[in-house]
Amino acid sequence: MKLKQLEGLLGGLQQFPQPKVELEQYPTGPHIASRMLFTADNTFGDVSNKVVADFGCGCGTLGVAAALLSAEHVLGIDMDPESLEIASLNAEELELDMDFIQCNILDLGWRGPTVDTVIMNPPFGTRKKGADLDFLSVALKVASQAVYSLHKTSTRDHVKRTALRDFNASSADVICELRFDVQKMYKFHKKKEVDIAVDLWRFVPASHQSSSI
Amino acid sequence: MKVVGDCKAVVPCDGVVRLPRRGLTHRHHTLHHRSFSRSVRVKCQVLLLYCDLLVKMRLLTHNMLSSNIKGVVNGFPLRIEAEKVVEKTVEMNGEFLKKMFEKIDWKAFVDASRSMGYTELPEEADSSMLDSDEFLNRFHHALLELHLEEGALVCPETGRRFPVNKGIPNMLLHEDEV
């Protein structure tokens, strides 16, 4: 599938009708989502024929993108039941098979690193400090091959240091810098639209480096 | 829930059917274009949508999860209480199955498939069996085509039930379980 085609399909997905501020629900736009998954698949071979988990999937944009790029099994996890309902609807509209679980990412139990690739647009931690790194910590335990994640560019050094030193990542690389455009969604937003600089990261979990491509 | 006629659709008991914002997929339209008169067709499209929406958790997912309640030492595997299981055909990918065979916990997988009513898997398996098409077909069917739609996942140590509704397991923990 071509990048443009992927972006087009993602653009038709339903997003949060009533976003919940406490969960930092910001939709991942089709531009960012398509580039994230396209790179993961095309450059690194981390999507097609793999088991992929979408952490904090919200309305399922990233998971749907993975499924469109022929991931063999996609698992969307979110604690918000309304998001999951929309996510399953989105998957259904594109005739994709995805599994969903309602749970807090930080509380879910795993048998081991059975997932190949974790993809996520974590809460950036503007409401609950460090929330994005909490997600990353779990992702690096669950993934056997790679973790793709978005973090604010302003936290780049901190993210790199923490991933390598505390979360046992064997590599942590910024693939590209993107603009995350946040529409005015919540009452406390003063401007109509704001661009936030975010980094697209690829992390490799340490103990499994040999099996990655 | 009740099952309706040939289209194997499920409607909620309260009869409240909500339509998605962007309408139905192309597939639903073509499927029913020939089989129903116009008035019936619209109804069935809605019902079919509900039918498909109820399909989510498969045994591959079950094999990855464990109970994470505070104090639980071995939360794997979660026991399955199946109230409703549905089957949905998906294309087989031999390479993927061979890779997954190395990764999954076979004993837990066989037990899970039995609690879903599928008894065709052997108690023990080794990788030489992957050369048999018959074995691959059964493995594929149990791993990716059986869906737990209604029921529960149960923690093997504490007996705490995680309900599965409309195919989505609710694994949220209570405050005192974290």
mmCIF file of C-alpha atoms in Angstrom:
data_model
loop_
_atom_site.group_PDB
_atom_site.id
_atom_site.type_symbol
_atom_site.label_atom_id
_atom_site.label_comp_id
_atom_site.label_asym_id
_atom_site.label_seq_id
_atom_site.Cartn_x
_atom_site.Cartn_y
_atom_site.Cartn_z
ATOM 1 C CA MET A 1 0.000 0.000 0.000
ATOM 2 C CA LYS A 2 1.217 3.479 -0.854
ATOM 3 C CA LEU A 3 1.723 6.152 1.774
ATOM 4 C CA LYS A 4 -0.877 8.433 0.217
ATOM 5 C CA GLN A 5 -3.438 5.669 0.113
ATOM 6 C CA LEU A 6 -2.774 4.815 3.768
ATOM 7 C CA GLU A 7 -3.105 8.457 4.804
ATOM 8 C CA GLY A 8 -6.348 8.720 2.851
ATOM 9 C CA LEU A 9 -7.904 5.717 4.569
ATOM 10 C CA LEU A 10 -6.865 6.930 8.007
ATOM 11 C CA GLY A 11 -8.361 10.329 7.248
ATOM 12 C CA GLY A 12 -11.798 8.742 7.072
ATOM 13 C CA LEU A 13 -11.691 7.301 10.584
ATOM 14 C CA GLN A 14 -13.985 8.479 13.342
ATOM 15 C CA GLN A 15 -12.315 10.314 16.209
ATOM 16 C CA PHE A 16 -13.285 11.114 19.804
ATOM 17 C CA PRO A 17 -16.728 12.776 19.790
ATOM 18 C CA GLN A 18 -16.250 13.900 23.410
ATOM 19 C CA PRO A 19 -12.566 13.758 24.298
ATOM 20 C CA LYS A 20 -11.692 13.231 27.947
ATOM 21 C CA VAL A 21 -9.104 15.672 29.200
ATOM 22 C CA GLU A 22 -8.008 13.513 32.141
ATOM 23 C CA LEU A 23 -6.941 10.802 29.703
ATOM 24 C CA GLU A 24 -5.216 13.323 27.431
ATOM 25 C CA GLN A 25 -7.228 12.137 24.473
ATOM 26 C CA TYR A 26 -5.796 13.789 21.391
ATOM 27 C CA PRO A 27 -6.388 12.029 18.093
ATOM 28 C CA THR A 28 -3.323 10.965 16.134
ATOM 29 C CA GLY A 29 -3.781 12.685 12.786
ATOM 30 C CA PRO A 30 -3.642 10.715 9.534
ATOM 31 C CA HIS A 31 -0.465 12.524 8.459
ATOM 32 C CA ILE A 32 1.563 11.459 11.480
ATOM 33 C CA ALA A 33 -0.015 8.018 11.828
ATOM 34 C CA SER A 34 0.558 7.063 8.207
ATOM 35 C CA ARG A 35 4.212 8.157 8.268
ATOM 36 C CA MET A 36 4.840 6.398 11.551
ATOM 37 C CA LEU A 37 3.532 3.027 10.417
ATOM 38 C CA PHE A 38 4.781 3.326 6.863
ATOM 39 C CA THR A 39 8.332 3.886 8.096
ATOM 40 C CA ALA A 40 8.044 1.075 10.640
ATOM 41 C CA ASP A 41 6.997 -1.297 7.891
ATOM 42 C CA ASN A 42 9.027 -0.107 4.922
ATOM 43 C CA THR A 43 12.323 0.787 6.548
ATOM 44 C CA PHE A 44 12.448 -1.646 9.464
ATOM 45 C CA GLY A 45 10.063 -4.521 8.632
ATOM 46 C CA ASP A 46 8.335 -4.258 12.017
ATOM 47 C CA VAL A 47 4.689 -4.425 10.900
ATOM 48 C CA SER A 48 3.812 -6.824 8.094
ATOM 49 C CA ASN A 49 3.268 -10.404 9.388
ATOM 50 C CA LYS A 50 3.890 -9.276 12.963
ATOM 51 C CA VAL A 51 1.976 -9.188 16.216
ATOM 52 C CA VAL A 52 1.426 -5.499 16.912
ATOM 53 C CA ALA A 53 0.000 -3.849 20.026
ATOM 54 C CA ASP A 54 -1.398 -0.315 20.057
ATOM 55 C CA PHE A 55 -0.972 1.103 23.588
ATOM 56 C CA GLY A 56 -3.641 3.636 24.553
ATOM 57 C CA CYS A 57 -5.235 3.064 21.185
ATOM 58 C CA GLY A 58 -8.022 5.620 21.565
ATOM 59 C CA CYS A 59 -10.026 5.463 18.381
ATOM 60 C CA GLY A 60 -7.567 2.987 16.926
ATOM 61 C CA THR A 61 -5.815 5.060 14.255
ATOM 62 C CA LEU A 62 -2.351 3.529 14.718
ATOM 63 C CA GLY A 63 -3.683 -0.008 15.104
ATOM 64 C CA VAL A 64 -5.830 0.352 12.013
ATOM 65 C CA ALA A 65 -2.774 1.602 10.105
ATOM 66 C CA ALA A 66 -0.821 -1.476 11.231
ATOM 67 C CA ALA A 67 -3.629 -3.772 10.149
ATOM 68 C CA LEU A 68 -3.819 -2.027 6.772
ATOM 69 C CA LEU A 69 -0.100 -2.713 6.344
ATOM 70 C CA SER A 70 -0.710 -6.457 6.834
ATOM 71 C CA ALA A 71 0.148 -6.924 10.486
ATOM 72 C CA GLU A 72 -0.993 -10.463 11.230
ATOM 73 C CA HIS A 73 -2.508 -9.727 14.628
ATOM 74 C CA VAL A 74 -3.314 -6.307 16.040
ATOM 75 C CA LEU A 75 -4.247 -5.697 19.642
ATOM 76 C CA GLY A 76 -5.678 -2.336 20.733
ATOM 77 C CA ILE A 77 -5.595 -1.501 24.438
ATOM 78 C CA ASP A 78 -7.314 1.431 26.105
ATOM 79 C CA MET A 79 -9.025 2.084 29.416
ATOM 80 C CA ASP A 80 -11.852 4.126 27.907
ATOM 81 C CA PRO A 81 -14.782 1.971 26.752
ATOM 82 C CA GLU A 82 -16.197 4.666 24.466
ATOM 83 C CA SER A 83 -12.920 4.929 22.579
ATOM 84 C CA LEU A 84 -12.791 1.174 22.178
ATOM 85 C CA GLU A 85 -16.277 1.165 20.735
ATOM 86 C CA ILE A 86 -15.258 3.712 18.114
ATOM 87 C CA ALA A 87 -12.001 1.872 17.462
ATOM 88 C CA SER A 88 -13.845 -1.382 16.804
ATOM 89 C CA LEU A 89 -16.214 0.473 14.522
ATOM 90 C CA ASN A 90 -13.269 1.950 12.630
ATOM 91 C CA ALA A 91 -11.711 -1.490 12.217
ATOM 92 C CA GLU A 92 -14.993 -2.903 11.050
ATOM 93 C CA GLU A 93 -15.552 -0.207 8.456
ATOM 94 C CA LEU A 94 -12.286 -1.136 6.805
ATOM 95 C CA GLU A 95 -12.977 -4.867 7.248
ATOM 96 C CA LEU A 96 -9.959 -5.403 9.477
ATOM 97 C CA ASP A 97 -9.629 -8.005 12.219
ATOM 98 C CA MET A 98 -8.405 -6.471 15.448
ATOM 99 C CA ASP A 99 -8.609 -7.557 19.082
ATOM 100 C CA PHE A 100 -9.314 -5.075 21.860
ATOM 101 C CA ILE A 101 -8.771 -5.051 25.604
ATOM 102 C CA GLN A 102 -10.073 -2.559 28.108
ATOM 103 C CA CYS A 103 -7.330 -1.894 30.618
ATOM 104 C CA ASN A 104 -4.927 0.669 31.984
ATOM 105 C CA ILE A 105 -1.619 0.080 30.179
ATOM 106 C CA LEU A 106 0.222 0.276 33.475
ATOM 107 C CA ASP A 107 -1.931 -2.447 35.070
ATOM 108 C CA LEU A 108 -2.110 -5.056 32.335
ATOM 109 C CA GLY A 109 -0.364 -8.376 32.955
ATOM 110 C CA TRP A 110 1.668 -10.068 30.199
ATOM 111 C CA ARG A 111 3.050 -13.588 30.005
ATOM 112 C CA GLY A 112 6.257 -12.252 28.478
ATOM 113 C CA PRO A 113 7.458 -10.378 25.420
ATOM 114 C CA THR A 114 4.930 -12.041 23.106
ATOM 115 C CA VAL A 115 4.258 -8.907 21.095
ATOM 116 C CA ASP A 116 6.652 -8.129 18.234
ATOM 117 C CA THR A 117 6.048 -4.410 17.925
ATOM 118 C CA VAL A 118 4.389 -1.832 20.158
ATOM 119 C CA ILE A 119 3.064 1.346 18.554
ATOM 120 C CA MET A 120 1.737 4.211 20.590
ATOM 121 C CA ASN A 121 0.875 7.856 20.842
ATOM 122 C CA PRO A 122 1.096 8.058 24.623
ATOM 123 C CA PRO A 123 -0.339 10.813 26.797
ATOM 124 C CA PHE A 124 2.425 13.433 26.731
ATOM 125 C CA GLY A 125 2.214 13.870 30.452
ATOM 126 C CA THR A 126 0.851 17.393 30.484
ATOM 127 C CA ARG A 127 -1.876 16.373 32.943
ATOM 128 C CA LYS A 128 -0.034 13.582 34.722
ATOM 129 C CA LYS A 129 3.699 14.116 34.729
ATOM 130 C CA GLY A 130 5.760 11.331 33.193
ATOM 131 C CA ALA A 131 2.787 9.454 31.771
ATOM 132 C CA ASP A 132 4.513 8.990 28.406
ATOM 133 C CA LEU A 133 7.577 7.439 30.007
ATOM 134 C CA ASP A 134 5.405 5.122 32.106
ATOM 135 C CA PHE A 135 3.908 3.845 28.855
ATOM 136 C CA LEU A 136 7.368 3.463 27.348
ATOM 137 C CA SER A 137 8.598 1.461 30.302
ATOM 138 C CA VAL A 138 5.827 -1.106 29.831
ATOM 139 C CA ALA A 139 6.206 -1.137 26.050
ATOM 140 C CA LEU A 140 9.887 -2.028 26.278
ATOM 141 C CA LYS A 141 9.037 -4.982 28.508
ATOM 142 C CA VAL A 142 6.307 -6.322 26.239
ATOM 143 C CA ALA A 143 7.823 -5.810 22.783
ATOM 144 C CA SER A 144 10.370 -8.285 21.476
ATOM 145 C CA GLN A 145 11.337 -6.338 18.387
ATOM 146 C CA ALA A 146 10.664 -2.618 18.475
ATOM 147 C CA VAL A 147 8.658 0.200 20.032
ATOM 148 C CA TYR A 148 7.452 3.201 18.038
ATOM 149 C CA SER A 149 6.327 6.177 20.032
ATOM 150 C CA LEU A 150 5.757 9.925 19.915
ATOM 151 C CA HIS A 151 7.219 12.253 22.507
ATOM 152 C CA LYS A 152 7.490 16.013 22.713
ATOM 153 C CA THR A 153 10.689 17.253 21.059
ATOM 154 C CA SER A 154 11.363 19.416 24.109
ATOM 155 C CA THR A 155 11.891 16.226 26.148
ATOM 156 C CA ARG A 156 14.260 14.538 23.662
ATOM 157 C CA ASP A 157 17.351 14.256 25.865
ATOM 158 C CA HIS A 158 15.369 13.090 28.840
ATOM 159 C CA VAL A 159 13.545 10.434 26.833
ATOM 160 C CA LYS A 160 16.773 9.074 25.383
ATOM 161 C CA ARG A 161 18.553 8.971 28.702
ATOM 162 C CA THR A 162 15.669 7.317 30.515
ATOM 163 C CA ALA A 163 15.076 4.704 27.821
ATOM 164 C CA LEU A 164 18.717 3.633 27.688
ATOM 165 C CA ARG A 165 19.529 3.883 31.377
ATOM 166 C CA ASP A 166 16.310 2.915 33.168
ATOM 167 C CA PHE A 167 14.236 0.909 30.683
ATOM 168 C CA ASN A 168 17.000 -1.277 29.314
ATOM 169 C CA ALA A 169 16.581 -0.202 25.693
ATOM 170 C CA SER A 170 19.543 -1.142 23.528
ATOM 171 C CA SER A 171 18.900 1.716 21.142
ATOM 172 C CA ALA A 172 16.740 4.825 21.100
ATOM 173 C CA ASP A 173 16.642 6.818 17.884
ATOM 174 C CA VAL A 174 14.625 9.755 16.664
ATOM 175 C CA ILE A 175 13.452 8.851 13.174
ATOM 176 C CA CYS A 176 11.981 12.230 12.380
ATOM 177 C CA GLU A 177 10.508 15.356 13.875
ATOM 178 C CA LEU A 178 6.859 15.997 13.161
ATOM 179 C CA ARG A 179 4.281 18.646 13.862
ATOM 180 C CA PHE A 180 1.365 17.487 15.947
ATOM 181 C CA ASP A 181 -1.431 19.925 15.304
ATOM 182 C CA VAL A 182 -3.771 20.167 18.237
ATOM 183 C CA GLN A 183 -7.135 21.642 17.384
ATOM 184 C CA LYS A 184 -8.976 23.575 20.056
ATOM 185 C CA MET A 185 -10.692 20.686 21.810
ATOM 186 C CA TYR A 186 -10.801 21.550 25.468
ATOM 187 C CA LYS A 187 -12.058 24.650 27.247
ATOM 188 C CA PHE A 188 -8.649 25.510 28.662
ATOM 189 C CA HIS A 189 -7.200 25.780 25.161
ATOM 190 C CA LYS A 190 -6.725 29.476 24.428
ATOM 191 C CA LYS A 191 -5.689 29.302 20.803
ATOM 192 C CA LYS A 192 -7.676 27.877 17.955
ATOM 193 C CA GLU A 193 -4.924 25.561 16.842
ATOM 194 C CA VAL A 194 -1.417 24.854 18.098
ATOM 195 C CA ASP A 195 1.445 22.986 16.528
ATOM 196 C CA ILE A 196 3.503 20.910 18.895
ATOM 197 C CA ALA A 197 6.872 19.595 17.780
ATOM 198 C CA VAL A 198 7.015 15.875 18.435
ATOM 199 C CA ASP A 199 9.660 13.241 17.751
ATOM 200 C CA LEU A 200 8.925 9.898 16.222
ATOM 201 C CA TRP A 201 11.072 7.403 18.109
ATOM 202 C CA ARG A 202 12.142 3.856 17.461
ATOM 203 C CA PHE A 203 13.339 1.943 20.502
ATOM 204 C CA VAL A 204 14.811 -1.552 20.487
ATOM 205 C CA PRO A 205 14.437 -3.605 23.658
ATOM 206 C CA ALA A 206 17.816 -4.867 24.866
ATOM 207 C CA SER A 207 17.509 -8.565 25.440
ATOM 208 C CA HIS A 208 15.959 -9.173 22.060
ATOM 209 C CA GLN A 209 18.216 -7.139 19.843
ATOM 210 C CA SER A 210 19.529 -10.149 17.957
ATOM 211 C CA SER A 211 16.085 -11.070 16.700
ATOM 212 C CA SER A 212 15.364 -7.644 15.286
ATOM 213 C CA ILE A 213 16.035 -6.660 11.730
ATOM 214 C CA MET B 1 -29.482 -10.737 22.450
ATOM 215 C CA LYS B 2 -31.221 -12.722 19.778
ATOM 216 C CA VAL B 3 -30.197 -14.222 16.495
ATOM 217 C CA VAL B 4 -32.125 -13.096 13.464
ATOM 218 C CA GLY B 5 -32.809 -15.276 10.447
ATOM 219 C CA ASP B 6 -30.333 -16.143 7.748
ATOM 220 C CA CYS B 7 -28.155 -13.088 8.071
ATOM 221 C CA LYS B 8 -27.000 -14.368 11.476
ATOM 222 C CA ALA B 9 -27.260 -10.914 12.898
ATOM 223 C CA VAL B 10 -27.527 -10.019 16.536
ATOM 224 C CA VAL B 11 -29.609 -7.163 17.856
ATOM 225 C CA PRO B 12 -29.554 -5.800 21.372
ATOM 226 C CA CYS B 13 -32.630 -6.734 23.430
ATOM 227 C CA ASP B 14 -33.608 -3.110 23.948
ATOM 228 C CA GLY B 15 -33.852 -2.750 20.183
ATOM 229 C CA VAL B 16 -31.947 0.517 20.178
ATOM 230 C CA VAL B 17 -29.809 0.504 17.075
ATOM 231 C CA ARG B 18 -27.339 3.327 16.603
ATOM 232 C CA LEU B 19 -25.883 4.108 13.241
ATOM 233 C CA PRO B 20 -22.256 5.045 12.730
ATOM 234 C CA ARG B 21 -21.554 8.535 11.502
ATOM 235 C CA ARG B 22 -20.376 7.599 8.061
ATOM 236 C CA GLY B 23 -22.931 4.924 7.295
ATOM 237 C CA LEU B 24 -22.246 1.331 6.432
ATOM 238 C CA THR B 25 -19.438 -0.259 4.505
ATOM 239 C CA HIS B 26 -19.677 -1.163 0.893
ATOM 240 C CA ARG B 27 -19.680 -4.847 1.770
ATOM 241 C CA HIS B 28 -22.936 -4.631 3.642
ATOM 242 C CA HIS B 29 -24.614 -2.934 0.733
ATOM 243 C CA THR B 30 -23.535 -5.486 -1.834
ATOM 244 C CA LEU B 31 -24.233 -8.429 0.425
ATOM 245 C CA HIS B 32 -27.826 -7.517 0.785
ATOM 246 C CA HIS B 33 -28.582 -5.871 -2.451
ATOM 247 C CA ARG B 34 -29.927 -8.985 -4.076
ATOM 248 C CA SER B 35 -31.414 -10.818 -1.129
ATOM 249 C CA PHE B 36 -33.865 -8.342 0.302
ATOM 250 C CA SER B 37 -36.531 -5.927 -0.744
ATOM 251 C CA ARG B 38 -35.706 -2.302 -0.123
ATOM 252 C CA SER B 39 -37.460 -1.889 3.204
ATOM 253 C CA VAL B 40 -36.038 -5.047 4.706
ATOM 254 C CA ARG B 41 -32.614 -4.351 3.329
ATOM 255 C CA VAL B 42 -32.053 -1.264 5.402
ATOM 256 C CA LYS B 43 -32.929 -3.104 8.566
ATOM 257 C CA CYS B 44 -30.627 -5.985 7.841
ATOM 258 C CA GLN B 45 -27.678 -3.760 7.082
ATOM 259 C CA VAL B 46 -27.946 -2.351 10.541
ATOM 260 C CA LEU B 47 -28.257 -5.782 12.092
ATOM 261 C CA LEU B 48 -25.259 -7.112 10.207
ATOM 262 C CA LEU B 49 -23.175 -4.263 11.452
ATOM 263 C CA TYR B 50 -23.968 -5.235 15.011
ATOM 264 C CA CYS B 51 -23.138 -8.829 14.274
ATOM 265 C CA ASP B 52 -19.636 -7.991 13.106
ATOM 266 C CA LEU B 53 -19.032 -5.526 15.866
ATOM 267 C CA LEU B 54 -19.292 -8.269 18.439
ATOM 268 C CA VAL B 55 -16.187 -10.048 17.231
ATOM 269 C CA LYS B 56 -12.908 -9.341 18.995
ATOM 270 C CA MET B 57 -10.982 -11.499 21.396
ATOM 271 C CA ARG B 58 -9.082 -14.468 20.029
ATOM 272 C CA LEU B 59 -6.932 -17.139 21.642
ATOM 273 C CA LEU B 60 -3.684 -15.595 20.467
ATOM 274 C CA THR B 61 -4.539 -12.591 22.603
ATOM 275 C CA HIS B 62 -5.549 -14.838 25.494
ATOM 276 C CA ASN B 63 -2.178 -16.584 25.314
ATOM 277 C CA MET B 64 -0.340 -13.286 25.830
ATOM 278 C CA LEU B 65 -2.241 -12.040 28.867
ATOM 279 C CA SER B 66 -1.985 -12.809 32.540
ATOM 280 C CA SER B 67 -3.694 -11.619 35.678
ATOM 281 C CA ASN B 68 -1.824 -8.735 37.254
ATOM 282 C CA ILE B 69 -3.700 -8.340 40.509
ATOM 283 C CA LYS B 70 -1.525 -7.217 43.413
ATOM 284 C CA GLY B 71 -0.107 -10.230 45.238
ATOM 285 C CA VAL B 72 -0.764 -12.751 42.470
ATOM 286 C CA VAL B 73 2.411 -14.722 41.710
ATOM 287 C CA ASN B 74 1.363 -16.751 38.704
ATOM 288 C CA GLY B 75 -1.544 -15.146 36.860
ATOM 289 C CA PHE B 76 -1.147 -17.231 33.710
ATOM 290 C CA PRO B 77 -3.150 -18.663 32.103
ATOM 291 C CA LEU B 78 -6.449 -16.937 32.691
ATOM 292 C CA ARG B 79 -9.262 -19.485 32.765
ATOM 293 C CA ILE B 80 -11.951 -18.950 30.146
ATOM 294 C CA GLU B 81 -15.642 -19.023 30.928
ATOM 295 C CA ALA B 82 -17.290 -19.076 27.525
ATOM 296 C CA GLU B 83 -20.922 -18.100 27.214
ATOM 297 C CA LYS B 84 -20.837 -17.304 23.546
ATOM 298 C CA VAL B 85 -18.189 -18.186 20.978
ATOM 299 C CA VAL B 86 -18.291 -17.186 17.322
ATOM 300 C CA GLU B 87 -16.182 -18.312 14.403
ATOM 301 C CA LYS B 88 -14.932 -16.128 11.605
ATOM 302 C CA THR B 89 -12.829 -17.346 8.700
ATOM 303 C CA VAL B 90 -9.552 -15.576 8.048
ATOM 304 C CA GLU B 91 -6.834 -16.360 5.549
ATOM 305 C CA MET B 92 -4.105 -18.710 6.750
ATOM 306 C CA ASN B 93 -0.493 -17.541 6.909
ATOM 307 C CA GLY B 94 1.766 -20.602 7.297
ATOM 308 C CA GLU B 95 4.945 -18.652 8.009
ATOM 309 C CA PHE B 96 3.286 -16.678 10.750
ATOM 310 C CA LEU B 97 1.875 -19.838 12.340
ATOM 311 C CA LYS B 98 5.300 -21.450 12.425
ATOM 312 C CA LYS B 99 6.739 -18.423 14.133
ATOM 313 C CA MET B 100 3.867 -18.244 16.618
ATOM 314 C CA PHE B 101 4.205 -21.937 17.423
ATOM 315 C CA GLU B 102 7.571 -21.179 19.024
ATOM 316 C CA LYS B 103 6.119 -18.333 21.032
ATOM 317 C CA ILE B 104 2.861 -19.587 22.433
ATOM 318 C CA ASP B 105 2.352 -21.666 25.550
ATOM 319 C CA TRP B 106 0.861 -24.829 24.042
ATOM 320 C CA LYS B 107 -0.687 -26.289 27.167
ATOM 321 C CA ALA B 108 -2.532 -23.063 27.969
ATOM 322 C CA PHE B 109 -3.585 -22.774 24.339
ATOM 323 C CA VAL B 110 -5.073 -26.288 24.191
ATOM 324 C CA ASP B 111 -6.936 -25.782 27.470
ATOM 325 C CA ALA B 112 -8.255 -22.437 26.237
ATOM 326 C CA SER B 113 -9.479 -23.927 22.959
ATOM 327 C CA ARG B 114 -11.291 -26.689 24.866
ATOM 328 C CA SER B 115 -13.034 -24.241 27.113
ATOM 329 C CA MET B 116 -14.201 -22.558 23.905
ATOM 330 C CA GLY B 117 -15.646 -25.884 22.753
ATOM 331 C CA TYR B 118 -12.939 -26.833 20.225
ATOM 332 C CA THR B 119 -11.401 -30.231 20.929
ATOM 333 C CA GLU B 120 -9.378 -31.007 17.808
ATOM 334 C CA LEU B 121 -5.943 -29.945 19.105
ATOM 335 C CA PRO B 122 -3.516 -32.594 20.410
ATOM 336 C CA GLU B 123 -2.511 -32.478 24.090
ATOM 337 C CA GLU B 124 1.125 -32.145 23.124
ATOM 338 C CA ALA B 125 2.734 -30.832 19.976
ATOM 339 C CA ASP B 126 6.235 -30.422 18.597
ATOM 340 C CA SER B 127 7.520 -28.434 15.664
ATOM 341 C CA SER B 128 7.658 -31.467 13.327
ATOM 342 C CA MET B 129 3.846 -31.395 13.286
ATOM 343 C CA LEU B 130 3.979 -28.074 11.454
ATOM 344 C CA ASP B 131 4.667 -29.992 8.243
ATOM 345 C CA SER B 132 1.153 -31.419 8.366
ATOM 346 C CA ASP B 133 -1.486 -29.328 6.640
ATOM 347 C CA GLU B 134 -4.164 -30.815 8.816
ATOM 348 C CA PHE B 135 -2.360 -29.754 11.970
ATOM 349 C CA LEU B 136 -1.725 -26.267 10.579
ATOM 350 C CA ASN B 137 -5.400 -25.863 9.731
ATOM 351 C CA ARG B 138 -6.476 -26.774 13.238
ATOM 352 C CA PHE B 139 -3.808 -24.598 14.819
ATOM 353 C CA HIS B 140 -4.860 -21.687 12.616
ATOM 354 C CA HIS B 141 -8.536 -22.195 13.375
ATOM 355 C CA ALA B 142 -8.069 -22.267 17.145
ATOM 356 C CA LEU B 143 -5.565 -19.417 17.224
ATOM 357 C CA LEU B 144 -7.227 -16.873 14.957
ATOM 358 C CA GLU B 145 -10.763 -17.895 14.018
ATOM 359 C CA LEU B 146 -12.398 -18.551 17.380
ATOM 360 C CA HIS B 147 -13.688 -15.449 19.102
ATOM 361 C CA LEU B 148 -14.860 -15.217 22.671
ATOM 362 C CA GLU B 149 -17.808 -12.893 22.468
ATOM 363 C CA GLU B 150 -19.477 -13.165 25.853
ATOM 364 C CA GLY B 151 -18.074 -14.710 29.012
ATOM 365 C CA ALA B 152 -15.179 -14.033 31.326
ATOM 366 C CA LEU B 153 -11.473 -14.459 31.928
ATOM 367 C CA VAL B 154 -10.781 -15.724 35.421
ATOM 368 C CA CYS B 155 -7.616 -15.201 37.471
ATOM 369 C CA PRO B 156 -6.199 -18.674 38.249
ATOM 370 C CA GLU B 157 -5.085 -17.687 41.753
ATOM 371 C CA THR B 158 -7.807 -15.453 43.128
ATOM 372 C CA GLY B 159 -10.807 -16.446 41.040
ATOM 373 C CA ARG B 160 -11.481 -12.783 40.200
ATOM 374 C CA ARG B 161 -13.590 -12.584 37.034
ATOM 375 C CA PHE B 162 -12.747 -10.191 34.233
ATOM 376 C CA PRO B 163 -15.952 -9.951 32.200
ATOM 377 C CA VAL B 164 -15.903 -10.158 28.415
ATOM 378 C CA ASN B 165 -18.719 -8.195 26.791
ATOM 379 C CA LYS B 166 -19.165 -7.774 23.065
ATOM 380 C CA GLY B 167 -15.786 -9.414 22.629
ATOM 381 C CA ILE B 168 -13.839 -6.920 24.747
ATOM 382 C CA PRO B 169 -12.336 -8.180 28.007
ATOM 383 C CA ASN B 170 -12.531 -5.640 30.798
ATOM 384 C CA MET B 171 -9.202 -6.016 32.587
ATOM 385 C CA LEU B 172 -9.453 -2.770 34.566
ATOM 386 C CA LEU B 173 -8.265 -3.325 38.116
ATOM 387 C CA HIS B 174 -9.966 -1.933 41.194
ATOM 388 C CA GLU B 175 -8.010 0.452 43.381
ATOM 389 C CA ASP B 176 -7.183 -2.194 45.978
ATOM 390 C CA GLU B 177 -5.900 -4.586 43.317
ATOM 391 C CA VAL B 178 -3.138 -2.338 41.980
#
